[in-house]
Amino acid sequence: MSIIRVVPYLLVMMSAAVAQEDDFSIGEIPKPKEPPRVFASEIVAGAGYQSLDSFYFGRYGGVVDQGPFGFIAGSLNGRPLWDSGATRYWEADVLLNGPDRYAVSAAVGDQGSWRMAAFHDAFTRFVTESARTPFEGAGATRLTLPANWNSVSSSLAFNQLLPNLKPLELKTDWRTTGGEFVLAPKNGYELRIRMEQRQREGLKPHSLSFGPEANFPVGVFFPLPIEFTTNRLTASLAFVEQRYTWEASYSLHEFHDDDTSVLVQNPYARSLGLPWPGGAFAGFPFANAQYSTPPNSVAHRFALTGSYAVTPRTRVTARLSHTVQKQNEPFLPYSPTTQLVVRTPIPRNSLDGKVRKTFANIGLTSRDIDKTDFTASYTFDRRRNLSPIDLYNYIPGDSQDQVAPAVAGVSRYIRYNLPHSFDFQKVRAEAGYRPMTATRLSLAYTGDFKERDFQQVMHSNEHTITAKALTAFERASAWISASYVRRGGSDYEDAVAWDASHTTNYLNAGPQNQSIEYPLLFKYYLADRKRTEFKGGLTFDVSEQVAFSASAGRARDNYYKSLFGLRKSRSLIASADLSYALANVMTATAFYSYERYSFDQKGYYIFGTNLSNPNQEWTARNRDAVNSAGARIDWHAMPDKLKVTALYTLSDGSTDIDVAATAFTPLATVAPLPDVIAKTHHVGLEGEYRFKPDWSVLVGWVYEDHVTRDWAYNSVAIAPVAQILGSGIVSPHYSAHVLTLATKVAF
Amino acid sequence: VRGLALAIALIAGLSAPAQAQRTLGSPTDVKACMNCHEEQSVLGVFHTAHMTQGDPRTEVATQGCQNCHGASEEHMARPNDGGPRPPPEIVFTGVNASPVDARNRACIGCHEAGARIHWRGSQHETSDIACTDCHASHTVEDAVRVKATQGEVCFGCHAEQRAANLKPSHHPVGEGVMACSDCHNPHGSVGPNLLVAETVNDTCLNCHDEKRGPFLWEHAPVQEQCTICHTPHGSVQPSLLKIRAPYLCQTCHDSTLHNSQPFSGASIPGGQSPSRMMVLRACLNCHSEIHGSNHPSGIRFGR
């Protein structure tokens, strides 16, 4: 080796050594240590005891029965040593809580190359165990009344009702199984395929009516079987590069219901008032209702998404998708009661329903100009319902022969279906200015433009201006925003849907007994309105240990052109949080929220033909008030040994409804309504004692007290009024305790 | 002289590998960081994807901790004045946290594609939310990515939704059956309110697809937007309704048949004129297919 060739190397090494000497004194830096062991996996397994039977208490948790139960929760992770150069990994999670809540998932992959995952998730949505029914065959698609059923015209006179009541457990099992495969075959590309099947099985509280619409129809509760299967497939190919990305995807969403209908026997002989037009054949034992369950349907979606960085701080994004939704379930007959006369066949065997949806979005966001940012977007959302329109001579409530009008189409029961279509467009622009670091002032405009078919307001536009300011200091931050919204549009035409769904002959005939909407009532989601909204919040680090935050918001909607219907709504929300943290010893948080929602509406009691009698006007004010609170303490009572966690939450909600009217008929006489109340206290306490770094024991206690008072359910008999056969459902009221003992192993 | 030079060169050469291990950016520097940062909250990163050196997509093999935390020469250097060691170039949490933009750039450098394609200009981004306000990159189980704990992270800021989730009618987020991200993409989306799908209805129909249809008889507001009647985060009314029936229905329907009367305490059992439209499901006792009916006799959503 020539010295001439060595010296430069020597100099470089020496200078490097000098430079290193500035940063690192070999003598002062301790010898590198191997990192202490960190646990990447853990399993908790144990048993518990629940003090009562309650569907509501365990409605998602998996345990609804009094007695013991077991549980396991585990998270397992396998990765090569971080510096080994290997990239293969695996993960697995397991959850079991009682008999009805379990989930498992597993994944294996080669980081940066591919990943495969599979999962199964199961929970039960418990509704109530208090329902009762006289029907036989719950869970099947044919519900019949017992042989000794004594049919009369009033629910109050069903003398075989109580002896024949059977308890029902209303719940739905949700079971989802799926998998995903991700492949990154070449740097930047990613192929992703995801499949999922969800099954829902159970019983749902449902109801239907018998009888003609204008002549004392009756409502009947029945258990609706749920036999749904959903299959989903999503496949996408994406490309990611520093400057641009794109993704092309296809998704298939198929819904299948094992049942097509539920046959429900009519328990009534006839109505309270006039006999049903179908006579004896409209009542027990001849008449049935065939209730349609949700039709099978399928949706295909193709989508393209992309983004392009014009500059490092300016980006354009775009998405375009097209969706086709189809439904072609064979129609049920107008009525399953064959004794009722059907003169006009159903115009089609099935709907051949088709909806085409087009969605487009393009956005621009930029921070290229110093201290400013700018965002703009345009969205187009079109729903075209291409389902055929036909005339249906329907039979209301399985209670009468089909009408045979003297003049074609002149019947209130002959109607066109109205497939709804709309075009929604939205433009949005927001500009932000940062006069200093961590302070931003912004102004945004949003315009919503809607066009609809067959609705009272064909065109509407809504303009929203929002101003916002946020700032942050070393120990505090604050933000405030104000919005003003104004919605207008075409004139409110109350008869649009009515006219479109009836024949010209019917409209020209000046039919009697039209159930047209009261012309001065405006549907609130279509009506002109003004909205003002103010929000604000702050955070303040009182000290290194204590932090405080609060937020509040108020919104007011004024449907200023609506003389009837919803006229005003208001909301007020305020929250405060306090937290305390002492490193490695304790963290404590507490919060309180208050919410108030108010809705003012006005109605007109249509009695007779007078549509302008002030005495027939009435008002109602709905007010919800909710207090929510919570606290949590995590206390390391013995460092690395004993940790105690305490938790408390409260939700205290009430609904107050005030109705005012002039008592010009018995039905217009009003009386105060009791408040609807729902209050839940939840307390949890858990102690974890660590015998070894990788092994601990956990002891837990949960207490929950729930009180509800709801005039729609409580003290409501199964036949509360003459025209309804109810469910017997009562709203829940309980105090529950749960004790648990578990061990946790980490590795 | 040649011998001396050779000897020096040899010594220098022999010591070069040791010096090279001290070069900023070498894997050994990770261990140097561990000399001080041996707390469990830091070491968890070695069990995560972030520190997998074999992943060819990242620079972690050559830059180690500095891949995210920046070169941080001053932090690595011995303080000349014996004072406190300056923080690293990019600090993600705590009182020394770097500006949000700087923190987020460290993440976005790798994570801007896929579900995060709409991050820039999104509500969270423009509100100066840092990735690490929600994510913990050093832990094996990032709480916000675990269904059972995600809600608590989101509720830390979204107090209104936290209170709503405690109400009697709510989606099972607090129970760990659902996650906020089942409906929302916090990293930005083309839909309203950071929804995962393009529209409100598409989001709801992900789970409630039995209401998709198209039905023979459609209820127009159902097709337009589910939130016309429902409030998704929680309600003191049944079925996440904004107002309980019959009053909700009466905000839009006041017709000549039966639904125009004032319902009050006189209309409940025990009142002067109890009505089937005030107990149980109110209007829905008869109009139970309110989301749409495919029955030829179902125009009033009763079949």
XYZ file of N, CA and C in Angstrom, chain A residues 476-624:
447
model
N -51.414 26.277 26.678
C -52.848 26.421 26.466
C -53.161 26.471 24.985
N -54.373 26.136 24.662
C -54.845 26.291 23.297
C -56.320 26.643 23.365
N -56.788 27.252 22.302
C -58.195 27.646 22.269
C -58.657 27.698 20.826
N -59.922 27.468 20.624
C -60.486 27.598 19.287
C -61.918 28.078 19.397
N -62.354 28.706 18.339
C -63.733 29.184 18.296
C -64.181 29.159 16.840
N -65.432 28.835 16.625
C -65.941 28.849 15.260
C -67.381 29.339 15.254
N -67.742 29.944 14.153
C -69.108 30.427 13.982
C -69.555 30.104 12.566
N -70.780 29.624 12.458
C -71.313 29.273 11.144
C -72.665 29.937 10.942
N -72.900 30.303 9.721
C -74.219 30.791 9.346
C -74.649 30.017 8.104
N -75.845 29.475 8.180
C -76.343 28.629 7.101
C -77.687 29.191 6.635
N -77.867 29.222 5.346
C -79.161 29.643 4.825
C -79.543 28.684 3.698
N -80.752 28.121 3.848
C -81.240 27.187 2.832
C -82.477 27.774 2.173
N -82.497 27.724 0.881
C -83.655 28.177 0.128
C -83.879 27.228 -1.035
N -84.715 27.625 -1.931
C -84.950 26.753 -3.078
C -86.233 27.091 -3.786
N -86.687 26.136 -4.567
C -87.920 26.350 -5.309
C -89.104 26.379 -4.350
N -90.227 26.862 -4.850
C -91.413 26.979 -4.005
C -91.846 25.610 -3.488
N -92.418 25.626 -2.305
C -92.902 24.385 -1.713
C -94.225 24.014 -2.385
N -94.218 22.880 -3.073
C -95.423 22.419 -3.763
C -95.906 21.169 -3.052
N -96.924 21.330 -2.224
C -97.306 20.264 -1.305
C -97.880 19.046 -2.009
N -98.397 19.195 -3.236
C -99.117 18.085 -3.867
C -98.288 17.348 -4.909
N -97.021 17.621 -4.988
C -96.211 17.028 -6.063
C -96.249 15.499 -6.020
N -95.917 14.945 -4.876
C -95.880 13.486 -4.775
C -97.278 12.898 -4.911
N -98.245 13.587 -4.342
C -99.636 13.118 -4.423
C -100.092 13.049 -5.876
N -99.842 14.101 -6.600
C -100.284 14.134 -7.993
C -99.544 13.090 -8.827
N -98.264 12.931 -8.556
C -97.486 12.010 -9.372
C -97.855 10.554 -9.115
N -98.392 10.262 -7.950
C -98.657 8.864 -7.632
C -100.108 8.461 -7.893
N -100.940 9.391 -8.379
C -102.328 9.057 -8.696
C -102.573 9.199 -10.194
N -103.616 8.535 -10.637
C -103.942 8.626 -12.057
C -104.556 9.993 -12.359
N -104.431 10.377 -13.595
C -105.022 11.649 -14.023
C -106.530 11.620 -13.831
N -107.139 10.474 -14.136
C -108.593 10.367 -13.984
C -109.002 10.582 -12.536
N -108.211 10.067 -11.634
C -108.540 10.227 -10.208
C -108.435 11.685 -9.800
N -107.369 12.316 -10.240
C -107.182 13.718 -9.879
C -108.265 14.595 -10.504
N -108.633 14.265 -11.751
C -109.661 15.058 -12.422
C -111.040 14.817 -11.826
N -111.232 13.677 -11.218
C -112.564 13.345 -10.697
C -112.862 14.079 -9.396
N -111.869 14.745 -8.838
C -112.107 15.448 -7.571
C -112.522 14.487 -6.488
N -111.719 13.508 -6.260
C -112.120 12.423 -5.360
C -112.355 12.898 -3.933
N -113.195 12.190 -3.281
C -113.475 12.465 -1.892
C -112.444 11.759 -1.003
N -112.394 12.192 0.213
C -111.597 11.508 1.231
C -110.112 11.448 0.880
N -109.628 12.472 0.203
C -108.201 12.489 -0.089
C -107.414 12.714 1.202
N -106.358 11.986 1.355
C -105.538 12.163 2.551
C -104.327 13.019 2.210
N -104.604 14.113 1.576
C -103.503 14.986 1.164
C -102.883 15.625 2.406
N -101.584 15.896 2.331
C -100.926 16.541 3.459
C -101.490 17.950 3.647
N -101.515 18.391 4.886
C -101.979 19.747 5.176
C -101.079 20.720 4.408
N -101.671 21.554 3.562
C -100.844 22.308 2.598
C -99.870 23.294 3.220
N -100.120 23.705 4.444
C -99.214 24.700 5.040
C -98.068 24.063 5.828
N -98.084 22.738 5.909
C -96.990 22.076 6.626
C -95.831 21.832 5.664
N -94.656 22.242 6.052
C -93.455 22.031 5.243
C -92.590 20.961 5.917
N -92.227 19.961 5.135
C -91.315 18.937 5.665
C -89.975 19.606 5.975
N -89.475 19.358 7.165
C -88.362 20.191 7.629
C -87.062 19.966 6.879
N -86.892 18.773 6.323
C -85.631 18.551 5.619
C -85.643 19.182 4.233
N -86.819 19.690 3.825
C -86.913 20.371 2.541
C -87.122 21.877 2.705
N -87.577 22.264 3.893
C -88.027 23.641 4.072
C -86.864 24.622 4.141
N -87.170 25.860 3.783
C -86.178 26.936 3.919
C -85.809 27.094 5.395
N -84.575 27.377 5.636
C -84.169 27.555 7.035
C -82.937 28.444 7.128
N -82.780 28.988 8.320
C -81.547 29.694 8.681
C -80.967 28.971 9.889
N -79.684 28.883 9.902
C -79.021 28.212 11.035
C -77.835 29.027 11.475
N -77.708 29.189 12.764
C -76.505 29.798 13.313
C -75.891 28.815 14.300
N -74.610 28.736 14.286
C -73.927 27.791 15.154
C -72.641 28.411 15.681
N -72.453 28.305 16.965
C -71.222 28.788 17.598
C -70.615 27.657 18.407
N -69.328 27.509 18.285
C -68.626 26.486 19.055
C -67.309 27.068 19.554
N -66.836 26.523 20.621
C -65.541 26.965 21.105
C -64.986 25.973 22.106
N -63.701 26.064 22.309
C -63.089 25.175 23.272
C -61.735 25.684 23.692
N -61.268 25.185 24.794
C -59.939 25.570 25.264
C -59.318 24.418 26.041
N -58.014 24.396 26.032
C -57.275 23.471 26.888
C -56.260 24.293 27.661
N -56.002 23.875 28.857
C -55.063 24.628 29.691
C -54.309 23.650 30.586
N -53.008 23.646 30.419
C -52.178 22.825 31.295
C -51.897 23.638 32.555
N -52.661 23.386 33.586
C -52.540 24.152 34.819
C -51.144 23.984 35.405
N -50.637 22.786 35.356
C -49.269 22.510 35.806
C -48.805 21.303 35.012
N -47.654 20.812 35.341
C -47.178 19.633 34.625
C -48.071 18.435 34.886
N -48.781 18.460 36.005
C -49.633 17.322 36.359
C -51.106 17.524 36.013
N -51.541 18.748 35.975
C -52.980 19.012 35.879
C -53.309 19.710 34.561
N -54.311 19.184 33.888
C -54.771 19.799 32.644
C -56.282 19.949 32.692
N -56.744 21.003 32.063
C -58.168 21.291 32.053
C -58.581 21.600 30.615
N -59.732 21.126 30.227
C -60.247 21.487 28.910
C -61.751 21.667 29.002
N -62.263 22.473 28.131
C -63.706 22.721 28.116
C -64.118 23.065 26.697
N -65.341 22.758 26.372
C -65.870 23.123 25.061
C -67.358 23.371 25.196
N -67.870 24.147 24.293
C -69.302 24.447 24.309
C -69.742 24.764 22.896
N -70.996 24.485 22.629
C -71.543 24.782 21.307
C -73.026 25.069 21.398
N -73.467 25.931 20.534
C -74.882 26.249 20.496
C -75.300 26.369 19.035
N -76.419 25.750 18.692
C -76.924 25.829 17.323
C -78.407 26.153 17.364
N -78.834 26.972 16.408
C -80.248 27.325 16.313
C -80.686 27.216 14.867
N -81.746 26.455 14.649
C -82.332 26.331 13.319
C -83.676 27.043 13.327
N -83.883 27.837 12.331
C -85.148 28.551 12.216
C -85.737 28.261 10.834
N -86.833 27.492 10.830
C -87.508 27.180 9.564
C -88.508 28.307 9.324
N -87.971 29.390 8.848
C -88.685 30.650 8.926
C -89.878 30.762 7.996
N -89.988 29.870 7.029
C -91.161 29.925 6.159
C -92.202 28.872 6.531
N -91.890 28.048 7.509
C -92.788 26.946 7.874
C -93.791 27.426 8.917
N -95.027 27.532 8.498
C -96.070 27.890 9.455
C -96.448 26.681 10.294
N -96.326 25.502 9.699
C -96.634 24.260 10.397
C -95.502 23.265 10.123
N -95.438 22.266 11.001
C -94.323 21.335 10.939
C -93.255 21.775 11.926
N -92.026 21.334 11.724
C -90.943 21.770 12.603
C -90.616 23.222 12.288
N -90.615 24.042 13.306
C -90.394 25.477 13.071
C -89.063 25.953 13.638
N -88.682 25.391 14.761
C -87.403 25.795 15.352
C -86.770 24.587 16.031
N -85.474 24.540 15.996
C -84.760 23.562 16.821
C -83.509 24.226 17.366
N -83.154 23.828 18.551
C -81.997 24.429 19.222
C -81.198 23.333 19.927
N -79.938 23.547 20.026
C -79.109 22.622 20.805
C -78.062 23.406 21.578
N -77.765 22.910 22.739
C -76.725 23.506 23.576
C -75.922 22.359 24.176
N -74.641 22.421 23.993
C -73.762 21.350 24.472
C -72.570 21.980 25.171
N -72.265 21.526 26.368
C -71.100 22.042 27.095
C -70.407 20.879 27.805
N -69.109 20.891 27.761
C -68.330 19.815 28.391
C -67.116 20.390 29.086
N -66.703 19.717 30.128
C -65.469 20.095 30.818
C -64.731 18.830 31.228
N -63.425 18.857 31.064
C -62.575 17.726 31.422
C -61.456 18.209 32.335
N -61.115 17.378 33.285
C -59.991 17.674 34.164
C -59.151 16.413 34.276
N -57.847 16.579 34.135
C -57.005 15.390 34.253
C -55.800 15.688 35.146
N -55.344 14.635 35.782
C -54.194 14.749 36.676
C -53.278 13.571 36.391
N -52.035 13.845 36.218
C -51.088 12.764 35.929
C -49.828 12.958 36.750
N -49.488 11.965 37.501
C -48.241 11.951 38.250
C -47.469 10.749 37.733
N -46.378 11.032 37.047
C -45.679 9.999 36.298
C -45.440 8.749 37.129
N -45.804 7.629 36.533
C -45.579 6.307 37.130
C -46.338 6.088 38.439
N -47.180 7.013 38.837
C -47.936 6.840 40.082
C -49.440 6.834 39.824
N -49.904 7.872 39.176
C -51.352 7.985 39.053
C -51.738 8.840 37.848
N -52.799 8.437 37.202
C -53.482 9.323 36.270
C -54.948 9.340 36.677
N -55.534 10.495 36.625
C -56.938 10.629 36.991
C -57.605 11.583 36.020
N -58.774 11.217 35.554
C -59.520 12.091 34.650
C -60.960 12.171 35.114
N -61.586 13.276 34.823
C -63.000 13.438 35.135
C -63.623 14.323 34.068
N -64.875 14.058 33.756
C -65.542 14.908 32.772
C -67.001 15.087 33.145
N -67.546 16.146 32.591
C -68.983 16.399 32.742
C -69.480 17.040 31.444
N -70.627 16.580 30.980
C -71.227 17.157 29.775
C -72.694 17.446 30.033
N -73.134 18.532 29.480
C -74.558 18.864 29.542
C -75.039 19.112 28.117
N -76.162 18.498 27.789
C -76.734 18.691 26.459
C -78.208 19.035 26.593
N -78.641 19.904 25.739
C -80.069 20.219 25.700
C -80.481 20.380 24.234
N -81.506 19.653 23.859
C -82.027 19.733 22.499
C -83.498 20.116 22.577
N -83.894 21.002 21.734
C -85.269 21.474 21.787
C -85.828 21.557 20.369
N -87.049 21.070 20.206
C -87.701 21.084 18.894
C -89.108 21.652 19.064
N -89.400 22.685 18.321
C -90.732 23.298 18.368
C -91.469 22.993 17.069
N -92.623 22.391 17.200
C -93.385 22.078 16.007
C -94.830 22.522 16.178
N -95.483 22.632 15.051
C -96.874 23.065 15.068
C -97.659 22.181 14.115
N -98.847 21.796 14.552
C -99.673 20.942 13.717
C -101.068 21.504 13.553
N -101.788 20.910 12.641
C -103.172 21.312 12.418
C -104.019 20.057 12.463
N -104.930 20.009 13.394
C -105.780 18.832 13.541
C -106.865 18.895 12.480
N -106.742 18.056 11.487
C -107.681 18.086 10.364
C -108.934 17.313 10.770
N -109.961 18.061 11.063
C -111.226 17.486 11.511
C -112.318 18.199 10.726
N -113.002 17.447 9.869
C -113.953 18.091 8.988
C -113.221 18.691 7.794
N -113.811 19.682 7.202
C -113.240 20.230 5.972
C -112.626 21.608 6.173
N -112.747 22.129 7.369
C -112.189 23.464 7.618
C -110.670 23.365 7.803
N -109.931 24.016 6.919
C -108.464 23.964 7.002
C -107.874 25.273 7.524
N -108.720 26.134 8.059
C -108.176 27.406 8.546
C -108.823 27.833 9.856
N -109.115 26.876 10.693
C -109.698 27.196 11.994
C -108.587 27.266 13.045
N -108.349 28.425 13.611
C -107.249 28.537 14.589
C -107.397 27.568 15.763
N -108.624 27.188 16.072
C -108.815 26.262 17.185
C -108.306 24.857 16.884
N -108.035 24.581 15.615
C -107.544 23.251 15.258
C -106.015 23.210 15.209
N -105.388 24.289 15.535
C -103.931 24.304 15.562
C -103.426 23.797 16.919
N -102.306 23.150 16.901
C -101.695 22.700 18.151
C -100.180 22.861 18.052
N -99.532 22.883 19.181
C -98.073 22.996 19.204
C -97.496 21.918 20.113
N -96.271 21.548 19.839
C -95.557 20.588 20.699
C -94.105 21.032 20.798
N -93.589 20.961 21.998
C -92.164 21.245 22.207
C -91.528 20.019 22.845
N -90.568 19.441 22.137
C -89.781 18.314 22.657
C -88.482 18.850 23.210
N -88.190 18.518 24.448
C -86.918 18.951 25.040
C -86.208 17.754 25.649
N -85.036 17.473 25.149
C -84.172 16.449 25.743
C -83.094 17.148 26.545
